[in-house]
Short mmCIF file of C-alpha atoms in Angstrom, two decimals:
data_model
loop_
_atom_site.label_atom_id
_atom_site.label_comp_id
_atom_site.label_asym_id
_atom_site.label_seq_id
_atom_site.Cartn_x
_atom_site.Cartn_y
_atom_site.Cartn_z
CA UNK A 221 0.00 0.00 0.00
CA UNK A 222 1.15 3.53 -0.71
CA UNK A 223 1.20 4.80 2.86
CA UNK A 224 1.56 8.47 1.92
CA UNK A 225 -1.56 8.42 -0.23
CA UNK A 226 -3.50 6.47 2.38
CA UNK A 227 -2.42 8.83 5.18
CA UNK A 228 -4.11 11.77 3.44
CA UNK A 229 -7.52 10.17 4.02
CA UNK A 230 -7.65 11.22 7.68
CA UNK A 231 -7.98 9.23 10.89
CA UNK A 232 -9.22 5.72 10.16
CA UNK A 233 -9.56 2.47 12.11
CA UNK A 234 -6.64 0.03 11.96
CA UNK A 235 -6.50 -2.01 8.79
CA UNK A 236 -5.81 -5.15 10.81
CA UNK A 237 -8.84 -5.00 13.10
CA UNK A 238 -10.97 -8.18 12.95
CA UNK A 239 -13.89 -8.22 10.53
CA UNK A 240 -16.91 -10.51 10.42
CA UNK A 241 -19.90 -11.30 8.25
CA UNK A 242 -23.49 -12.40 8.86
CA UNK A 243 -25.72 -13.79 6.13
CA UNK A 244 -29.12 -12.07 6.16
CA UNK A 245 -30.65 -14.19 3.41
CA UNK A 246 -29.85 -16.20 0.27
CA UNK A 247 -32.07 -16.01 -2.82
CA UNK A 248 -31.89 -18.06 -5.99
CA UNK A 249 -32.23 -15.89 -9.07
CA UNK A 250 -32.45 -17.05 -12.68
CA UNK A 251 -28.73 -16.68 -13.41
CA UNK A 252 -27.11 -16.30 -10.01
CA UNK A 253 -27.39 -16.80 -6.27
CA UNK A 254 -27.81 -13.58 -4.29
CA UNK A 255 -26.51 -13.31 -0.75
CA UNK A 256 -27.53 -10.36 1.41
CA UNK A 257 -24.81 -9.75 4.00
CA UNK A 258 -24.17 -7.64 7.07
CA UNK A 259 -20.46 -6.93 7.32
CA UNK A 260 -18.58 -5.63 10.34
CA UNK A 261 -15.76 -3.87 8.54
CA UNK A 262 -15.02 -0.75 10.56
CA UNK A 263 -16.14 -1.45 14.13
CA UNK A 264 -18.61 1.44 14.28
CA UNK A 265 -21.31 0.83 11.66
CA UNK A 266 -22.56 -2.39 10.06
CA UNK A 267 -22.06 -2.37 6.29
CA UNK A 268 -24.87 -3.99 4.24
CA UNK A 269 -23.68 -5.81 1.14
CA UNK A 270 -24.68 -8.07 -1.73
CA UNK A 271 -22.64 -11.01 -2.95
CA UNK A 272 -23.60 -12.46 -6.32
CA UNK A 273 -22.40 -15.91 -7.37
CA UNK A 274 -23.04 -17.42 -10.83
CA UNK A 275 -25.18 -20.55 -10.99
CA UNK A 276 -22.33 -22.61 -12.36
CA UNK A 277 -20.81 -25.92 -11.33
CA UNK A 278 -17.68 -24.33 -9.94
CA UNK A 279 -16.18 -23.98 -6.48
CA UNK A 280 -14.11 -20.85 -7.00
CA UNK A 281 -14.75 -17.70 -9.03
CA UNK A 282 -12.87 -14.67 -10.28
CA UNK A 283 -14.56 -11.83 -8.43
CA UNK A 284 -15.40 -8.17 -9.07
CA UNK A 285 -15.68 -5.61 -6.29
CA UNK A 286 -18.40 -3.40 -7.79
CA UNK A 287 -18.33 0.18 -6.50
CA UNK A 288 -21.68 1.94 -6.80
CA UNK A 289 -22.13 5.47 -8.14
CA UNK A 290 -23.41 8.67 -6.51
CA UNK A 291 -25.72 10.62 -8.83
CA UNK A 292 -27.40 12.26 -5.83
CA UNK A 293 -29.37 9.03 -5.40
CA UNK A 294 -28.42 8.30 -1.81
CA UNK A 295 -31.16 5.70 -1.40
CA UNK A 296 -29.76 3.36 -4.07
CA UNK A 297 -26.24 2.37 -2.99
CA UNK A 298 -25.56 -1.33 -3.51
CA UNK A 299 -28.95 -1.81 -5.19
CA UNK A 300 -27.30 -0.41 -8.32
CA UNK A 301 -25.59 -3.78 -8.74
CA UNK A 302 -28.92 -5.63 -8.81
CA UNK A 303 -31.30 -3.09 -10.38
CA UNK A 304 -29.00 -0.79 -12.35
CA UNK A 305 -29.31 2.98 -12.64
CA UNK A 306 -30.80 5.48 -15.07
CA UNK A 307 -27.43 6.38 -16.58
CA UNK A 308 -26.15 2.82 -16.86
CA UNK A 309 -26.61 0.29 -19.63
CA UNK A 310 -29.14 -2.54 -19.22
CA UNK A 311 -28.95 -5.26 -17.91
CA UNK A 312 -27.60 -4.45 -14.43
CA UNK A 313 -24.04 -5.56 -13.74
CA UNK A 314 -25.17 -8.44 -11.53
CA UNK A 315 -26.62 -10.05 -14.65
CA UNK A 316 -23.74 -9.21 -17.00
CA UNK A 317 -20.97 -10.28 -14.64
CA UNK A 318 -22.67 -13.46 -13.46
CA UNK A 319 -23.36 -14.49 -17.07
CA UNK A 320 -19.65 -14.09 -17.78
CA UNK A 321 -18.74 -16.32 -14.83
CA UNK A 322 -17.72 -13.64 -12.33
CA UNK A 323 -18.82 -13.40 -8.71
CA UNK A 324 -19.50 -9.86 -7.46
CA UNK A 325 -19.47 -8.01 -4.14
CA UNK A 326 -21.02 -4.58 -3.63
CA UNK A 327 -21.28 -2.71 -0.32
CA UNK A 328 -23.26 0.35 0.71
CA UNK A 329 -20.83 3.25 1.04
CA UNK A 330 -21.35 5.60 4.00
CA UNK A 331 -24.50 7.77 3.54
CA UNK A 332 -25.81 5.51 0.74
CA UNK A 333 -28.36 2.72 0.56
CA UNK A 334 -29.21 1.30 3.97
CA UNK A 335 -26.59 3.61 5.49
CA UNK A 336 -28.39 6.71 4.19
CA UNK A 337 -29.27 9.24 6.87
CA UNK A 338 -26.88 12.15 7.33
CA UNK A 339 -26.68 14.72 4.55
CA UNK A 340 -23.42 14.62 2.61
CA UNK A 341 -22.32 18.21 3.24
CA UNK A 342 -23.34 18.07 6.91
CA UNK A 343 -21.44 14.84 7.47
CA UNK A 344 -18.32 16.09 5.65
CA UNK A 345 -18.19 19.15 7.90
CA UNK A 346 -18.54 16.99 11.01
CA UNK A 347 -15.80 14.62 9.86
CA UNK A 348 -13.36 17.43 9.07
CA UNK A 349 -13.71 18.69 12.64
CA UNK A 350 -12.84 15.17 13.81
CA UNK A 351 -9.77 14.85 11.58
CA UNK A 352 -11.53 12.51 9.16
CA UNK A 353 -12.83 12.60 5.58
CA UNK A 354 -15.89 11.03 3.99
CA UNK A 355 -13.78 9.72 1.11
CA UNK A 356 -11.48 8.14 3.66
CA UNK A 357 -14.34 6.29 5.32
CA UNK A 358 -15.55 5.11 1.93
CA UNK A 359 -12.11 3.90 0.86
CA UNK A 360 -11.49 2.18 4.20
CA UNK A 361 -14.70 0.14 4.00
CA UNK A 362 -13.89 -0.96 0.45
CA UNK A 363 -10.36 -1.97 1.40
CA UNK A 364 -11.80 -4.09 4.21
CA UNK A 365 -14.32 -5.52 1.72
CA UNK A 366 -11.29 -6.91 -0.13
CA UNK A 367 -10.23 -8.53 3.15
CA UNK A 368 -13.69 -10.06 3.35
CA UNK A 369 -13.34 -11.46 -0.17
CA UNK A 370 -10.06 -13.05 0.87
CA UNK A 371 -11.90 -14.82 3.69
CA UNK A 372 -14.27 -16.59 1.28
CA UNK A 373 -13.37 -20.01 -0.07
CA UNK A 374 -15.37 -19.43 -3.26
CA UNK A 375 -13.31 -16.38 -4.30
CA UNK A 376 -10.15 -16.71 -6.37
CA UNK A 377 -7.87 -14.42 -4.35
CA UNK A 378 -5.54 -13.87 -7.31
CA UNK A 379 -8.35 -12.77 -9.64
CA UNK A 380 -10.10 -9.81 -8.01
CA UNK A 381 -11.06 -6.71 -10.01
CA UNK A 382 -12.55 -3.32 -9.19
CA UNK A 383 -15.27 -1.78 -11.34
CA UNK A 384 -17.56 1.21 -11.00
CA UNK A 385 -19.13 4.26 -12.60
CA UNK A 386 -18.76 7.92 -11.62
CA UNK A 387 -18.05 7.92 -7.87
CA UNK A 388 -17.60 4.18 -8.25
CA UNK A 389 -15.10 4.80 -11.04
CA UNK A 390 -12.95 6.96 -8.78
CA UNK A 391 -13.24 4.34 -6.05
CA UNK A 392 -12.18 1.61 -8.48
CA UNK A 393 -8.90 3.30 -9.38
CA UNK A 394 -8.13 4.54 -5.87
CA UNK A 395 -8.52 1.00 -4.55
CA UNK A 396 -6.36 -0.47 -7.28
CA UNK A 397 -3.71 2.17 -6.58
CA UNK A 398 -3.73 1.46 -2.85
CA UNK A 399 -4.11 -2.31 -2.82
CA UNK A 400 -1.93 -4.58 -4.95
CA UNK A 401 -4.37 -7.45 -4.36
CA UNK A 402 -6.52 -5.87 -7.07
CA UNK A 403 -5.49 -7.63 -10.26
CA UNK A 404 -7.57 -5.62 -12.76
CA UNK A 405 -9.27 -2.21 -12.72
CA UNK A 406 -12.07 -0.96 -14.96
CA UNK A 407 -13.63 2.48 -14.48
CA UNK A 408 -16.50 4.28 -16.17
CA UNK A 409 -16.93 8.05 -16.65
CA UNK A 410 -14.63 9.55 -14.04
CA UNK A 411 -11.01 9.56 -15.18
CA UNK A 412 -10.66 13.19 -14.17
CA UNK A 413 -7.45 15.21 -14.14
CA UNK A 414 -7.65 17.28 -10.96
CA UNK A 415 -5.60 20.20 -12.30
CA UNK A 416 -7.74 20.42 -15.45
CA UNK A 417 -10.83 20.69 -13.24
CA UNK A 418 -9.24 23.66 -11.50
CA UNK A 419 -8.12 25.30 -14.73
CA UNK A 420 -11.59 24.97 -16.28
CA UNK A 421 -13.41 25.95 -13.07
CA UNK A 422 -15.43 22.74 -12.96
CA UNK A 423 -14.88 21.70 -9.35
CA UNK A 424 -18.55 22.16 -8.46
CA UNK A 425 -19.51 19.30 -10.75
CA UNK A 426 -18.21 16.81 -8.20
CA UNK A 427 -19.66 16.20 -4.74
CA UNK A 428 -17.87 17.35 -1.58
CA UNK A 429 -16.99 13.70 -0.78
CA UNK A 430 -14.50 13.86 -3.66
CA UNK A 431 -12.10 16.36 -2.10
CA UNK A 432 -9.22 15.18 0.08
CA UNK A 433 -7.27 17.83 2.07
CA UNK A 434 -3.65 18.30 0.95
CA UNK A 435 -3.97 15.78 -1.90
CA UNK A 436 -2.52 18.03 -4.60
CA UNK A 437 0.56 18.79 -2.52
CA UNK A 438 1.73 15.23 -3.14
CA UNK A 439 -0.40 13.52 -5.80
CA UNK A 440 -2.39 14.12 -8.95
CA UNK A 441 -4.56 11.81 -11.02
CA UNK A 442 -1.60 10.55 -13.05
CA UNK A 443 0.56 9.71 -10.04
CA UNK A 444 -2.28 7.88 -8.31
CA UNK A 445 -3.09 5.83 -11.39
CA UNK A 446 0.58 5.13 -12.03
CA UNK A 447 0.53 3.06 -8.82
CA UNK A 448 -1.71 0.56 -10.65
CA UNK A 449 0.85 -0.13 -13.40
CA UNK A 450 1.63 -2.67 -14.77
CA UNK A 451 -1.68 -4.29 -13.76
CA UNK A 452 -4.41 -4.15 -16.44
CA UNK A 453 -6.51 -0.99 -16.36
CA UNK A 454 -9.33 0.13 -18.66
CA UNK A 455 -10.94 3.55 -18.42
CA UNK A 456 -14.01 4.41 -20.53
CA UNK A 457 -15.29 7.99 -20.71
CA UNK A 458 -17.56 10.28 -22.69
CA UNK A 459 -16.12 13.24 -24.59
CA UNK A 460 -19.31 15.24 -23.88
CA UNK A 461 -19.20 14.57 -20.14
CA UNK A 462 -18.98 17.94 -18.34
CA UNK A 463 -17.60 16.17 -15.24
CA UNK A 464 -14.64 14.72 -17.15
CA UNK A 465 -12.87 17.33 -19.33
CA UNK A 466 -11.44 15.70 -22.45
CA UNK A 467 -8.19 17.69 -22.21
CA UNK A 468 -7.55 16.07 -18.84
CA UNK A 469 -8.30 12.61 -20.19
CA UNK A 470 -5.77 13.10 -22.98
CA UNK A 471 -3.13 14.29 -20.50
CA UNK A 472 -3.65 11.21 -18.31
CA UNK A 473 -3.68 8.86 -21.30
CA UNK A 474 -0.42 10.18 -22.70
CA UNK A 475 1.36 9.89 -19.35
CA UNK A 476 0.09 6.41 -18.52
CA UNK A 477 0.95 5.09 -21.97
CA UNK A 478 4.57 6.00 -21.26
CA UNK A 479 4.49 4.51 -17.75
CA UNK A 480 2.96 1.22 -18.93
CA UNK A 481 5.38 0.99 -21.86
CA UNK A 482 8.31 1.45 -19.48
CA UNK A 483 7.00 -1.51 -17.51
CA UNK A 484 6.69 -3.65 -20.68
CA UNK A 485 2.91 -3.67 -20.32
CA UNK A 486 1.75 -1.29 -23.05
CA UNK A 487 -1.33 -3.36 -23.88
CA UNK A 488 -2.50 -3.42 -20.24
CA UNK A 489 -3.54 0.26 -20.20
CA UNK A 490 -6.43 1.51 -22.30
CA UNK A 491 -8.36 4.78 -22.18
CA UNK A 492 -11.31 4.74 -24.54
CA UNK A 493 -13.44 7.76 -25.46
CA UNK A 494 -17.02 7.78 -26.76
CA UNK A 495 -19.12 10.69 -28.11
CA UNK A 496 -21.53 10.74 -25.16
CA UNK A 497 -22.07 12.44 -21.81
CA UNK A 498 -22.07 10.98 -18.30
CA UNK A 499 -23.68 7.68 -19.29
CA UNK A 500 -22.63 4.08 -19.83
CA UNK A 501 -23.41 2.92 -23.36
CA UNK A 502 -23.77 -0.52 -24.92
CA UNK A 503 -20.34 -0.08 -26.51
CA UNK A 504 -18.79 0.76 -23.14
CA UNK A 505 -20.38 -2.30 -21.54
CA UNK A 506 -19.13 -4.50 -24.36
CA UNK A 507 -15.58 -3.15 -24.05
CA UNK A 508 -15.57 -3.55 -20.26
CA UNK A 509 -16.79 -7.13 -20.38
CA UNK A 510 -14.23 -8.01 -23.06
CA UNK A 511 -11.46 -6.44 -20.98
CA UNK A 512 -12.45 -8.34 -17.85
CA UNK A 513 -12.73 -11.61 -19.72
CA UNK A 514 -9.28 -11.08 -21.22
CA UNK A 515 -7.42 -10.03 -18.10
CA UNK A 516 -9.35 -11.48 -15.15
#
């Protein structure tokens, strides 16, 4: 783990504290088995989660940690995995990933889904007073979710990927940068160059959760994503997305192409652009599934 990057996230519980899981229910769906879980990841708040396992005659599965989006839809959270979202391609990822033979875990991030309660801005202010950050709490729970995956006998520990859209996209590449146990990263519609956001005065497009004190003193988007290299990484983005300036995408792409080439892994980094806004298209879904099937 890059300790300097992790330290910027504020005061967090120890990463080696015990975690536990309780199964709430198990449901058989047409193409997969759905487990509803209650996870004790942080010692202060139970984290509801879904685990999806393909209905295949296998004992162990490559597994995706699916990171849900924001979109101002605080009530959705992990349900995005099962039911999708208005700006995401159909079918939901639970169906697509299970059909391809992948198991999937998705947790409710703080203030989302069953953890919804406090307003985002209100909670961020409270946390800053306490020396914490909302993004830090989100990242911590997802890192511990990887620990939970490692505790399961049906998960292939060497074949774990991160995937998400928008807020989930940022989470996917932060996790892959911080945790080398992530073998593959795929992100949708949020490969944002921080300095380009400042230059174009587009900071207000992103929620307050997104901002980490002191981050730009030590890191930028390129340096964070460079920590993923040479592991496979696909980023798909829309050229008409006001949250993701194209100039920033091009800057990131050029830098990471050099970094991956230096590590003899030029084909493991791909940034693909599509003439759309902040939405996942059929072409994006196709490219993501192909990438996961190739590398995971």
